[in-house]
PDB file of C-alpha atoms in Angstrom:
ATOM      1  CA  GLU A   1    -129.440  33.939-219.853  1.00  0.00           C
ATOM      2  CA  GLU A   2    -130.635  36.844-218.756  1.00  0.00           C
ATOM      3  CA  ALA A   3    -129.187  38.006-215.568  1.00  0.00           C
ATOM      4  CA  GLY A   4    -131.857  36.654-212.464  1.00  0.00           C
ATOM      5  CA  LEU A   5    -133.984  34.224-214.996  1.00  0.00           C
ATOM      6  CA  GLY A   6    -133.360  30.434-214.905  1.00  0.00           C
ATOM      7  CA  ARG A   7    -133.813  28.123-217.281  1.00  0.00           C
ATOM      8  CA  ARG A   8    -137.081  28.490-218.283  1.00  0.00           C
ATOM      9  CA  GLY A   9    -137.227  32.243-217.989  1.00  0.00           C
ATOM     10  CA  GLU A  10    -138.516  31.927-214.562  1.00  0.00           C
ATOM     11  CA  ARG A  11    -137.141  34.524-211.762  1.00  0.00           C
ATOM     12  CA  GLU A  12    -134.642  33.357-209.577  1.00  0.00           C
ATOM     13  CA  ARG A  13    -135.589  32.923-205.505  1.00  0.00           C
ATOM     14  CA  SER A  14    -133.032  33.902-203.302  1.00  0.00           C
ATOM     15  CA  ALA A  15    -133.503  31.979-199.307  1.00  0.00           C
ATOM     16  CA  ASP A  16    -133.723  35.077-198.017  1.00  0.00           C
ATOM     17  CA  GLU A  17    -136.701  36.268-199.986  1.00  0.00           C
ATOM     18  CA  GLY A  18    -139.740  37.497-197.933  1.00  0.00           C
ATOM     19  CA  PRO A  19    -143.007  35.703-198.242  1.00  0.00           C
ATOM     20  CA  ALA A  20    -144.716  37.297-200.062  1.00  0.00           C
ATOM     21  CA  GLU A  21    -142.004  36.468-203.185  1.00  0.00           C
ATOM     22  CA  ARG A  22    -142.322  33.162-202.514  1.00  0.00           C
ATOM     23  CA  GLY A  23    -146.248  32.482-203.450  1.00  0.00           C
ATOM     24  CA  PRO A  24    -149.692  33.712-202.340  1.00  0.00           C
ATOM     25  CA  GLY A  25    -149.582  30.665-199.984  1.00  0.00           C
ATOM     26  CA  ALA A  26    -146.436  31.301-197.938  1.00  0.00           C
ATOM     27  CA  ALA A  27    -147.649  34.286-195.531  1.00  0.00           C
ATOM     28  CA  PHE A  28    -149.880  31.526-194.223  1.00  0.00           C
ATOM     29  CA  HIS A  29    -147.160  28.808-194.121  1.00  0.00           C
ATOM     30  CA  MET A  30    -146.146  29.774-189.989  1.00  0.00           C
ATOM     31  CA  PHE A  31    -149.841  28.890-189.184  1.00  0.00           C
ATOM     32  CA  VAL A  32    -149.580  25.510-190.584  1.00  0.00           C
ATOM     33  CA  LEU A  33    -146.041  25.099-188.791  1.00  0.00           C
ATOM     34  CA  MET A  34    -148.010  26.342-185.683  1.00  0.00           C
ATOM     35  CA  GLU A  35    -151.096  24.063-185.921  1.00  0.00           C
ATOM     36  CA  ASP A  36    -149.121  21.267-186.874  1.00  0.00           C
ATOM     37  CA  LEU A  37    -146.596  21.602-183.632  1.00  0.00           C
ATOM     38  CA  LEU A  38    -150.370  21.990-180.993  1.00  0.00           C
ATOM     39  CA  ASP A  39    -151.736  18.550-182.879  1.00  0.00           C
ATOM     40  CA  LYS A  40    -148.139  16.841-181.547  1.00  0.00           C
ATOM     41  CA  LEU A  41    -147.954  18.562-178.306  1.00  0.00           C
ATOM     42  CA  LYS A  42    -151.590  17.614-177.728  1.00  0.00           C
ATOM     43  CA  LEU A  43    -150.846  13.955-178.959  1.00  0.00           C
ATOM     44  CA  LEU A  44    -147.949  14.243-176.095  1.00  0.00           C
ATOM     45  CA  SER A  45    -150.531  15.674-173.502  1.00  0.00           C
ATOM     46  CA  TYR A  46    -148.594  18.588-172.641  1.00  0.00           C
ATOM     47  CA  GLU A  47    -151.278  20.110-171.670  1.00  0.00           C
ATOM     48  CA  GLU A  48    -151.553  17.776-168.488  1.00  0.00           C
ATOM     49  CA  ASP A  49    -147.947  16.779-168.124  1.00  0.00           C
ATOM     50  CA  ALA A  50    -146.197  20.522-168.455  1.00  0.00           C
ATOM     51  CA  LEU A  51    -148.763  23.166-168.234  1.00  0.00           C
ATOM     52  CA  ARG A  52    -150.815  22.113-165.259  1.00  0.00           C
ATOM     53  CA  ARG A  53    -147.510  21.589-163.368  1.00  0.00           C
ATOM     54  CA  HIS A  54    -146.618  25.232-164.178  1.00  0.00           C
ATOM     55  CA  ASN A  55    -149.930  26.785-164.232  1.00  0.00           C
ATOM     56  CA  MET A  56    -149.727  27.382-167.528  1.00  0.00           C
ATOM     57  CA  ARG A  57    -152.830  28.286-170.075  1.00  0.00           C
ATOM     58  CA  PRO A  58    -152.714  26.069-173.338  1.00  0.00           C
ATOM     59  CA  LEU A  59    -151.325  27.885-176.157  1.00  0.00           C
ATOM     60  CA  SER A  60    -153.948  28.804-179.365  1.00  0.00           C
ATOM     61  CA  ARG A  61    -153.803  27.688-183.020  1.00  0.00           C
ATOM     62  CA  HIS A  62    -151.437  30.513-183.739  1.00  0.00           C
ATOM     63  CA  TYR A  63    -149.606  31.611-180.621  1.00  0.00           C
ATOM     64  CA  PHE A  64    -146.037  31.161-182.226  1.00  0.00           C
ATOM     65  CA  ALA A  65    -146.722  32.661-185.206  1.00  0.00           C
ATOM     66  CA  LEU A  66    -147.550  35.943-184.347  1.00  0.00           C
ATOM     67  CA  PRO A  67    -145.013  37.985-182.422  1.00  0.00           C
ATOM     68  CA  THR A  68    -147.432  39.608-179.090  1.00  0.00           C
ATOM     69  CA  ASN A  69    -145.577  39.410-176.152  1.00  0.00           C
ATOM     70  CA  PRO A  70    -141.865  37.868-176.688  1.00  0.00           C
ATOM     71  CA  GLY A  71    -141.451  37.748-172.984  1.00  0.00           C
ATOM     72  CA  GLU A  72    -144.338  35.277-172.112  1.00  0.00           C
ATOM     73  CA  GLN A  73    -143.383  33.469-175.705  1.00  0.00           C
ATOM     74  CA  PHE A  74    -140.005  32.390-175.280  1.00  0.00           C
ATOM     75  CA  PHE A  75    -140.685  31.692-171.655  1.00  0.00           C
ATOM     76  CA  MET A  76    -143.269  28.989-172.842  1.00  0.00           C
ATOM     77  CA  PHE A  77    -140.760  27.858-176.292  1.00  0.00           C
ATOM     78  CA  CYS A  78    -138.638  27.271-173.148  1.00  0.00           C
ATOM     79  CA  THR A  79    -140.542  25.207-171.116  1.00  0.00           C
ATOM     80  CA  LEU A  80    -141.870  23.849-173.571  1.00  0.00           C
ATOM     81  CA  ALA A  81    -138.499  22.226-174.894  1.00  0.00           C
ATOM     82  CA  ALA A  82    -137.238  21.419-171.320  1.00  0.00           C
ATOM     83  CA  TRP A  83    -140.646  19.805-170.735  1.00  0.00           C
ATOM     84  CA  LEU A  84    -139.555  17.958-174.078  1.00  0.00           C
ATOM     85  CA  ILE A  85    -136.508  17.097-173.367  1.00  0.00           C
ATOM     86  CA  THR A  86    -137.108  15.635-170.192  1.00  0.00           C
ATOM     87  CA  LYS A  87    -139.950  13.936-171.755  1.00  0.00           C
ATOM     88  CA  ALA A  88    -136.875  12.418-174.422  1.00  0.00           C
ATOM     89  CA  GLY A  89    -135.652  10.942-170.605  1.00  0.00           C
ATOM     90  CA  ARG A  90    -133.268  13.435-170.017  1.00  0.00           C
ATOM     91  CA  PRO A  91    -132.865  15.122-167.173  1.00  0.00           C
ATOM     92  CA  PHE A  92    -132.922  18.881-168.247  1.00  0.00           C
ATOM     93  CA  GLU A  93    -133.832  21.564-164.770  1.00  0.00           C
ATOM     94  CA  GLN A  94    -137.321  23.758-165.448  1.00  0.00           C
ATOM     95  CA  PRO A  95    -135.812  27.438-166.508  1.00  0.00           C
ATOM     96  CA  GLN A  96    -137.295  30.161-164.508  1.00  0.00           C
ATOM     97  CA  GLU A  97    -138.454  33.480-165.795  1.00  0.00           C
ATOM     98  CA  CYS A  98    -135.621  35.191-164.710  1.00  0.00           C
ATOM     99  CA  ASP A  99    -132.684  33.584-165.900  1.00  0.00           C
ATOM    100  CA  ASP A 100    -130.629  34.692-168.029  1.00  0.00           C
ATOM    101  CA  PRO A 101    -132.185  34.225-172.155  1.00  0.00           C
ATOM    102  CA  ASN A 102    -128.601  33.418-173.226  1.00  0.00           C
ATOM    103  CA  ALA A 103    -128.083  31.210-170.848  1.00  0.00           C
ATOM    104  CA  VAL A 104    -130.954  29.033-171.261  1.00  0.00           C
ATOM    105  CA  ILE A 105    -131.084  28.893-175.362  1.00  0.00           C
ATOM    106  CA  SER A 106    -127.464  27.514-175.095  1.00  0.00           C
ATOM    107  CA  ASN A 107    -128.282  24.722-172.136  1.00  0.00           C
ATOM    108  CA  VAL A 108    -131.459  23.734-174.829  1.00  0.00           C
ATOM    109  CA  LEU A 109    -128.711  23.723-177.856  1.00  0.00           C
ATOM    110  CA  SER A 110    -126.421  21.584-175.962  1.00  0.00           C
ATOM    111  CA  GLU A 111    -128.826  19.501-174.642  1.00  0.00           C
ATOM    112  CA  LEU A 112    -130.097  18.626-178.396  1.00  0.00           C
ATOM    113  CA  ARG A 113    -126.996  18.059-179.955  1.00  0.00           C
ATOM    114  CA  SER A 114    -125.991  15.377-177.229  1.00  0.00           C
ATOM    115  CA  PHE A 115    -128.755  13.802-178.819  1.00  0.00           C
TER     116      PHE A 115
END
């Protein structure tokens, strides 16, 4: 076999290839995932439970798929993660915008590992 070719003569793909190398639809996969996430959050009434409590706007269909404001997106992610952990029955302190991002992520990951 030639280097880089599989059994059928097709080029083998590595895990670190970008979306262009995986096919034409791969570039839009993140948008599909974000829409699925938003649907699931809506089923859990995130707008009423999480957003109103923190006076935040609802997420757009592509909020996490496009890097627009990393600080705001990170805080929204942490807020939703804390809300979901609490909704799952575990007490979890709501992170603040001024908290150390590394500490917040460490706390979220620690709590998720304990599930």
